[in-house]
Tab-separated table of C-alpha atoms in Angstrom:
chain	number	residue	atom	x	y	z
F	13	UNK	CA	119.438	80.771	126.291
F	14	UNK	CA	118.269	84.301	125.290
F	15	UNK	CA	117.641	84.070	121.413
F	16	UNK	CA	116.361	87.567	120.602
F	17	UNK	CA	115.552	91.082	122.231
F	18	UNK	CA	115.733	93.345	119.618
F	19	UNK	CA	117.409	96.676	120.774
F	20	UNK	CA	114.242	99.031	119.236
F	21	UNK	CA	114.173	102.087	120.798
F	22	UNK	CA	110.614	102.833	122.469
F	23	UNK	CA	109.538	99.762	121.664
F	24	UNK	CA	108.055	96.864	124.025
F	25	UNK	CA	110.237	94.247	125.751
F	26	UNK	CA	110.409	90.832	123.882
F	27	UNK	CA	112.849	87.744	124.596
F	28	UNK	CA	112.980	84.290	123.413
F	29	UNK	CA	114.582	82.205	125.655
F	30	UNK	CA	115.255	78.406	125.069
F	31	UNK	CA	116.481	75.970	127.496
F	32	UNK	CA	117.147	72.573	128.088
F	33	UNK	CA	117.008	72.069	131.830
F	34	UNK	CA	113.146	72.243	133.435
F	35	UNK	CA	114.413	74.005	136.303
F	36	UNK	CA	116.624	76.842	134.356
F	37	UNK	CA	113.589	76.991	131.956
F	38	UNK	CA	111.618	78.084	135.274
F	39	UNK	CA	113.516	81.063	135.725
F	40	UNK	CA	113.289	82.049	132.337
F	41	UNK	CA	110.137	83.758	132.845
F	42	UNK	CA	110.629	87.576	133.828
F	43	UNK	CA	109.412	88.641	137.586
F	44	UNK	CA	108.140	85.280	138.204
F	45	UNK	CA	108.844	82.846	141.029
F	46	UNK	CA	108.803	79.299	139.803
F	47	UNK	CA	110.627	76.085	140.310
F	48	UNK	CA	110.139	73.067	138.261
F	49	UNK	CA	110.298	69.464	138.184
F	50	UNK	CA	110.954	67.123	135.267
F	51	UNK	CA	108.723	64.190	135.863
F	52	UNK	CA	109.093	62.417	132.322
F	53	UNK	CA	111.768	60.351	131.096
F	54	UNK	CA	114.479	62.513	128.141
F	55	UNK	CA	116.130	65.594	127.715
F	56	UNK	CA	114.030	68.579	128.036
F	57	UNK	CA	113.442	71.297	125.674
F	58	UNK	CA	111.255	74.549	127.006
F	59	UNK	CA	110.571	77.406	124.706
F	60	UNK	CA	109.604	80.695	125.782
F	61	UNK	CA	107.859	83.563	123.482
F	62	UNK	CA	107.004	87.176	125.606
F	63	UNK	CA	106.640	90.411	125.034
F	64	UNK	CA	106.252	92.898	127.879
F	65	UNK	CA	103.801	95.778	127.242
F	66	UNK	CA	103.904	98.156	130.384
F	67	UNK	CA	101.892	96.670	133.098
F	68	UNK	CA	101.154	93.509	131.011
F	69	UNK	CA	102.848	90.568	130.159
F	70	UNK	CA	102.483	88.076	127.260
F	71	UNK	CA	103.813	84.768	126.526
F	72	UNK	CA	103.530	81.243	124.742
F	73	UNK	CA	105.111	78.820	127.025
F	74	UNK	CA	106.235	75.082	125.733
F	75	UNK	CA	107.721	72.319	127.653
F	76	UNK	CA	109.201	69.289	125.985
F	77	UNK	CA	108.122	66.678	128.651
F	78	UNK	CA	105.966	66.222	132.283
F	79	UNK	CA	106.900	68.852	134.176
F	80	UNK	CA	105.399	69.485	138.208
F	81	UNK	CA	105.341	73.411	138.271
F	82	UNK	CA	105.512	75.648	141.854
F	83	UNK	CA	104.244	79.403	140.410
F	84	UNK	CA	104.079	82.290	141.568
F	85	UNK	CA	103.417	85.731	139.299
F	86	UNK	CA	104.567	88.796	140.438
F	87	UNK	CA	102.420	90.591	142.849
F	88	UNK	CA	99.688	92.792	142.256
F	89	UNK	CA	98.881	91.066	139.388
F	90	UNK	CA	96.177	88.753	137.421
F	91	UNK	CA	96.981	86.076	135.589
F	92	UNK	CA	95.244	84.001	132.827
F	93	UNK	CA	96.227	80.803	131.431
F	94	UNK	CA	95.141	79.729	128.284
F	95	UNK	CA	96.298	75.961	127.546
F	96	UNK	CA	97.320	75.849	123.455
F	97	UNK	CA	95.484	72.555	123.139
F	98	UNK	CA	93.070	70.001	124.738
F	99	UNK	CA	95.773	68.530	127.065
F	100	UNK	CA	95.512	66.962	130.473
F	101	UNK	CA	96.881	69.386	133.121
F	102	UNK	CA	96.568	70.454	136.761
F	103	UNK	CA	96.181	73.376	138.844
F	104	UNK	CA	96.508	72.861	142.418
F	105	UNK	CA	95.315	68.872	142.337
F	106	UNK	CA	92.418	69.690	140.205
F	107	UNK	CA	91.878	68.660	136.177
F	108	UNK	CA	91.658	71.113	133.833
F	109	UNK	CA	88.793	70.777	131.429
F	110	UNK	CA	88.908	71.234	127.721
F	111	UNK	CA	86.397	74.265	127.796
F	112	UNK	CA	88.028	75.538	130.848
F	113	UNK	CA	91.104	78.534	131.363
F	114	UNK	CA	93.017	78.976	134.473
F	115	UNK	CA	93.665	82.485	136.645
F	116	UNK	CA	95.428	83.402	139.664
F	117	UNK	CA	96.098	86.536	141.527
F	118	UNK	CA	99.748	87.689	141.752
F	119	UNK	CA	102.066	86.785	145.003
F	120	UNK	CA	100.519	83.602	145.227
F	121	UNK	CA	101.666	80.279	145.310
F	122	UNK	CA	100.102	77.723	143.328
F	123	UNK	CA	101.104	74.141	141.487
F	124	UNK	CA	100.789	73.546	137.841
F	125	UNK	CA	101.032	69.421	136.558
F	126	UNK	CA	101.508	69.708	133.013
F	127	UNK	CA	101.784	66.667	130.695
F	128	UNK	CA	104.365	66.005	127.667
F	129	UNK	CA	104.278	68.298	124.756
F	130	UNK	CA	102.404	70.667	126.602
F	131	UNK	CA	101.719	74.692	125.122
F	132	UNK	CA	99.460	76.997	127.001
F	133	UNK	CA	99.219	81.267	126.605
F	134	UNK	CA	100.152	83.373	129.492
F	135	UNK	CA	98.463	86.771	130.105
F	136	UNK	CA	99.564	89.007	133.320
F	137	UNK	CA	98.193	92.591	133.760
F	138	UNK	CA	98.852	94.468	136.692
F	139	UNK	CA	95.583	95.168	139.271
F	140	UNK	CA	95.661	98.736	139.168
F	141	UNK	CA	95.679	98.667	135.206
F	142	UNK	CA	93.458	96.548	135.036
F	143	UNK	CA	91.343	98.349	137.086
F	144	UNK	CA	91.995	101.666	136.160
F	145	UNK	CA	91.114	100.763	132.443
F	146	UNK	CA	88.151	98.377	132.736
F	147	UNK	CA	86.774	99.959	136.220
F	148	UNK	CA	83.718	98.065	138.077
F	149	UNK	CA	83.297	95.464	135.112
F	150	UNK	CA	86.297	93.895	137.053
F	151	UNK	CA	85.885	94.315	140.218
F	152	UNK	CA	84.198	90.542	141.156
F	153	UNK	CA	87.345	88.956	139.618
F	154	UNK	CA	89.972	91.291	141.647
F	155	UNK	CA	88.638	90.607	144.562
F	156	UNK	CA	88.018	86.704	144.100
F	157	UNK	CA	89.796	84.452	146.267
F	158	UNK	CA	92.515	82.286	144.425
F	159	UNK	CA	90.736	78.849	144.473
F	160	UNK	CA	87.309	80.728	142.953
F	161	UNK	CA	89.469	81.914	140.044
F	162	UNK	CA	91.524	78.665	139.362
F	163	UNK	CA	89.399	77.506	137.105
F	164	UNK	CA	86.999	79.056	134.933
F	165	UNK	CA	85.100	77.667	132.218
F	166	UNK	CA	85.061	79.765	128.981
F	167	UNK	CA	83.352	79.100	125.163
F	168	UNK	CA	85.291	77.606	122.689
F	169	UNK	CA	84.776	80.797	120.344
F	170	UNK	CA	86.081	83.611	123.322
F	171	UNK	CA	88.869	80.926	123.959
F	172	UNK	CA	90.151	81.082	120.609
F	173	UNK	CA	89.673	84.366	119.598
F	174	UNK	CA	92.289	85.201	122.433
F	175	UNK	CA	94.743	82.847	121.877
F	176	UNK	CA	94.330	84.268	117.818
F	177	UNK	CA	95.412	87.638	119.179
F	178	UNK	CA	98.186	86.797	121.812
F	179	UNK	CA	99.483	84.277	118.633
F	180	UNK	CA	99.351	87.262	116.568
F	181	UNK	CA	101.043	89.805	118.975
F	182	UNK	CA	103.813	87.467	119.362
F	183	UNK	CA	104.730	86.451	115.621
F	184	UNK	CA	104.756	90.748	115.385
F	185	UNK	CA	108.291	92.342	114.752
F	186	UNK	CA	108.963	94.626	117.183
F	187	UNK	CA	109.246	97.587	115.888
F	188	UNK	CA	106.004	96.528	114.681
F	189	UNK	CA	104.420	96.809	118.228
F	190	UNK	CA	102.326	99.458	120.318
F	191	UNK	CA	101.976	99.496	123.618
F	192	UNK	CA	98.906	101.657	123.488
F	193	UNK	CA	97.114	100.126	120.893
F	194	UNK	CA	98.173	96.282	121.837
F	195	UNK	CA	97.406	97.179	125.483
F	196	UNK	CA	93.962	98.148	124.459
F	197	UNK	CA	93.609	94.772	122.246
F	198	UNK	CA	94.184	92.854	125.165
F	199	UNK	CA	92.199	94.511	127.491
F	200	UNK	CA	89.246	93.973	125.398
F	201	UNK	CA	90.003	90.191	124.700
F	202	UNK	CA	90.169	89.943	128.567
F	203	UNK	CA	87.013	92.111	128.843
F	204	UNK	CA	85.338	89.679	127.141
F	205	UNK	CA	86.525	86.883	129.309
F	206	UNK	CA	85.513	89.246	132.530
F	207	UNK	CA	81.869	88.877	131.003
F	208	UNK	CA	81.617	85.281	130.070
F	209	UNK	CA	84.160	83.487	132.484
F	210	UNK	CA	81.992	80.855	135.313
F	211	UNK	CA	84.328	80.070	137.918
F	212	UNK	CA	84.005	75.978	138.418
F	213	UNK	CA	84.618	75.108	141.691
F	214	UNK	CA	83.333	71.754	141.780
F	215	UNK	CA	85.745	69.533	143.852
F	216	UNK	CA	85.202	65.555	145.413
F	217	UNK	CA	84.287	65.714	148.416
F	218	UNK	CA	87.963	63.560	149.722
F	219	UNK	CA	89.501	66.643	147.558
F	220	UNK	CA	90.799	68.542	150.514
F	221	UNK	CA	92.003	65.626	152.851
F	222	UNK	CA	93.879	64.290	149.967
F	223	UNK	CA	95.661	67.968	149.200
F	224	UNK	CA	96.376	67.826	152.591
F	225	UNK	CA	98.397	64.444	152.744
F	226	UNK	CA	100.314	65.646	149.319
F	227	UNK	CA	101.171	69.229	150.930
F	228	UNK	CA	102.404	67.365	154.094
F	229	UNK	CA	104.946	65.131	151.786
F	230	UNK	CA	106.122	67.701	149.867
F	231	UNK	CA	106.500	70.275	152.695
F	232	UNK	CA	108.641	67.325	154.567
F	233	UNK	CA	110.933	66.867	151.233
F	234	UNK	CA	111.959	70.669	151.387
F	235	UNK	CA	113.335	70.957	155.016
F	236	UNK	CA	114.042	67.141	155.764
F	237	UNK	CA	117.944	66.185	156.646
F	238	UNK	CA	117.666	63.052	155.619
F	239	UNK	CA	114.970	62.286	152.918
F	240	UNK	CA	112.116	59.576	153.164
F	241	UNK	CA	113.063	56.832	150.415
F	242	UNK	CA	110.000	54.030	151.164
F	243	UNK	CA	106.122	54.382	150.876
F	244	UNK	CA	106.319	53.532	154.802
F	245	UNK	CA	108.212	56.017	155.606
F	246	UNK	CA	106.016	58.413	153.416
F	247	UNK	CA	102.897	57.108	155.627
F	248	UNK	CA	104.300	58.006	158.837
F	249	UNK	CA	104.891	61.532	157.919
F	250	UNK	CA	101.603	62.010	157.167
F	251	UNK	CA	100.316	60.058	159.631
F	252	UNK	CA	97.935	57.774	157.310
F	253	UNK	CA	97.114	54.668	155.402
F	254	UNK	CA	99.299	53.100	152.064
F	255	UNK	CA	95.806	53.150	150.595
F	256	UNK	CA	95.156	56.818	151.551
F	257	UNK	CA	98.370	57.800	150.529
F	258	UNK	CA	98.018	55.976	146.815
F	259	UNK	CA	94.731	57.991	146.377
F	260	UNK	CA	95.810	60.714	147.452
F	261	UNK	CA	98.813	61.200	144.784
F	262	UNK	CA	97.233	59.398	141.957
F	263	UNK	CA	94.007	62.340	142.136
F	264	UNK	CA	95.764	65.537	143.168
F	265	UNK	CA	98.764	64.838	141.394
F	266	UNK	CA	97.890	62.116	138.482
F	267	UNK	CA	101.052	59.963	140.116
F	268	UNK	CA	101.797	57.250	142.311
F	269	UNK	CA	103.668	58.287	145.384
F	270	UNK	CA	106.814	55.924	144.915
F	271	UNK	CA	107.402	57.540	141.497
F	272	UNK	CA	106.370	61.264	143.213
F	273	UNK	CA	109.357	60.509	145.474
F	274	UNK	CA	112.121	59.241	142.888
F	275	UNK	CA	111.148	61.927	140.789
F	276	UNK	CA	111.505	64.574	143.589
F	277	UNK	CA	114.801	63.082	144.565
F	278	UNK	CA	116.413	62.636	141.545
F	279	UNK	CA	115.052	66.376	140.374
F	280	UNK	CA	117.134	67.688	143.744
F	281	UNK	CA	120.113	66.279	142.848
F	282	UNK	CA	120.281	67.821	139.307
F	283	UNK	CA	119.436	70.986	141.198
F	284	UNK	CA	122.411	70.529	143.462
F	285	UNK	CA	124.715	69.408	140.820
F	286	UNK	CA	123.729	72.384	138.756
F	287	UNK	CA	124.907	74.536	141.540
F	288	UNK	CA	127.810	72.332	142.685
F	289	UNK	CA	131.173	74.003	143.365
F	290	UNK	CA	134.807	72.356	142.377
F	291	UNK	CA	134.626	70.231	145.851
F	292	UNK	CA	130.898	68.907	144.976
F	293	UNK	CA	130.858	65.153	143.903
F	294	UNK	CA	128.053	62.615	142.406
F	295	UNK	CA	128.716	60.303	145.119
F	296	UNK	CA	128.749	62.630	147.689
F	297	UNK	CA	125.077	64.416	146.765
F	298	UNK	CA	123.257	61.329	145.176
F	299	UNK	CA	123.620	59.914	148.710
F	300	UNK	CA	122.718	63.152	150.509
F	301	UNK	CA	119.173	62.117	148.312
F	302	UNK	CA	118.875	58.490	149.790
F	303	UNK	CA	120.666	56.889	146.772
F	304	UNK	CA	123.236	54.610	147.699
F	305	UNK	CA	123.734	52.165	144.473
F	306	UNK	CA	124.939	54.574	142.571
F	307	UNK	CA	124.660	51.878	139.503
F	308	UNK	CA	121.018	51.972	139.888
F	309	UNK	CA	120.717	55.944	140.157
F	310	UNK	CA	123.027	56.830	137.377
F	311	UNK	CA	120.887	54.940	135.610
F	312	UNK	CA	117.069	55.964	136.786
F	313	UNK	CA	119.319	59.750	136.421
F	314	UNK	CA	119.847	58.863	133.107
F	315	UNK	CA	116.243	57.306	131.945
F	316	UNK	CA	115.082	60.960	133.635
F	317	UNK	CA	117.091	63.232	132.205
F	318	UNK	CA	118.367	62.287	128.776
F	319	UNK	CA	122.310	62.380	130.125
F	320	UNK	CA	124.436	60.961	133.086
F	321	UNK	CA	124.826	62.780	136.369
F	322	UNK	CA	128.490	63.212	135.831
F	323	UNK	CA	127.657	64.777	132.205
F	324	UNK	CA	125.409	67.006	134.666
F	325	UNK	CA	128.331	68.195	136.772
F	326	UNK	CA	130.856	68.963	134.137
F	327	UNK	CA	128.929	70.384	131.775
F	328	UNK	CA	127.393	73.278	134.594
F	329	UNK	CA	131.175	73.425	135.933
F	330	UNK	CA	132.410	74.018	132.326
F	331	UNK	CA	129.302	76.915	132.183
F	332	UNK	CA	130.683	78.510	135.137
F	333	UNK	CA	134.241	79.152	134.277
């Protein structure tokens, strides 16, 4: 739900959008690609706050519950993500530290595990801006590869002072805003990230095997006909041990691999019932997912997602008359 965009002549882009679906709430985001997975039990709430200032984009991002996060920002881009507080999240399998930000080039994919309650800043700039503005001071993070950049550790002090102004720009009415001037603002707050930022790519040395078994699952749930619904099963497609598999889930992802699969399931069927047409039934998709006592998944649908999966169906059929 779009709350605001002021019609101000001349003036920067800003929207509001609220939502109560994780995977809507993905899209919410202008130009980027995401899809998003609600991995905690309740109905969701997501919050957006951006303002679009010519080549760069700011937000304030805030998710109600767990959410498992497939990004990518639109290309020819940098981004910079500034979590809001000292929460527990992921990028790509790997913890986030509390004196630690998060960047990533544009047309990239990468995977964001983000906990309950969870707030973090967003800044995008566009390469050749960027460039064109700040010119060689920049040039070792433009030409970094993703996994360098995905984590960078940063002072407490730099941290907040940029979190202060991208708080500030946003709370700004706006006819209230500049691009010139608030372009320039936020090139030097990133300036002064350029200088300090030290990428940490630190990783345990099972890190990659372990990405590696998770990838293989999750590229198997996209294009399978007839989804995996027991840790066995799970083993076989990636071709290793119950043991390797548990690791594997509970360090890249922070979950066990039977709840990684429920969730994933029951997160596919909202999709489909959120695009369902007239002919589309509960029955008829929750076992396309592997769930045949439908008792049992209306009510692990339920525990998930705060309503019933026939509450699901009418209320997106009743949205798209």
């Amino acid at each position: 739900m779009l709350l605001n965009n002021e019609p101000v002549q001349n003036a920067p882009k800003r929207c509001v959008w609220e939502s109560w679906d994780a995977d809507e709430h993905a899209h919410n985001l202008t130009d980027w690609s995401q899809e998003y997975d609600q991995f905690s039990g309740g109905a969701f709430y997501g919050r957006i706050d951006e303002i679009q200032l010519g080549g760069m984009q700011v937000f304030k991002e805030y998710t109600s519950h767990a959410v498992w996060q497939q990004c990518n920002v639109w290309p020819n881009s940098m981004w910079l993500g500034i979590p809001a507080y000292r929460q527990g999240c992921r990028i790509d399998g790997c913890p986030v530290g509390d004196d630690e930000v998060m960047c990533q080039p544009g047309a990239h994919d990468f995977e964001l595990v983000t906990p309950d309650e969870f707030a973090i800043y967003g800044l995008v700039i566009d390469k050749r801006l960027l460039s064109g503005l700040a010119g060689a001071e920049v040039l070792d993070m433009l030409h970094a590869s993703p996994e360098v950049l995905s984590r960078l550790v940063l002072s407490q002090h730099t941290r907040k002072a940029v979190t202060f102004l991208i708080e500030h720009l946003l709370a700004r009415p706006r006819e209230h805003l500049s691009v010139a001037v608030h372009q320039e603002i936020l090139l030097l707050a990133l300036l002064e990230i350029v200088h300090e930022e030290r990428p940490n790519t630190q990783v345990t040395p099972s890190y990659q095997h372990r990405r590696q078994v998770v990838d293989c699952i999750r590229e198997h749930l996209q294009v399978c006909q007839a989804p995996p619904v027991t840790l066995m099963e799970l083993c076989k497609i990636a071709n290793v041990s119950q043991r390797t598999l548990q690791y594997s889930f509970t360090s890249i992802l922070g979950i066990s691999p039977s709840r990684f699969l429920r969730m994933t399931r029951l997160n596919r069927v909202r999709r489909r019932l959120a695009a369902a047409d007239g002919h589309t039934t509960v029955t008829e998709v929750a076992s396309d997912w592997g769930f045949y006592h439908l008792g049992q998944f209306a009510q692990d649908y339920r525990q998930l997602f705060g309503e019933s999966p026939s509450d699901t169906l009418a209320r997106c059929r009743s949205s798209m008359r």
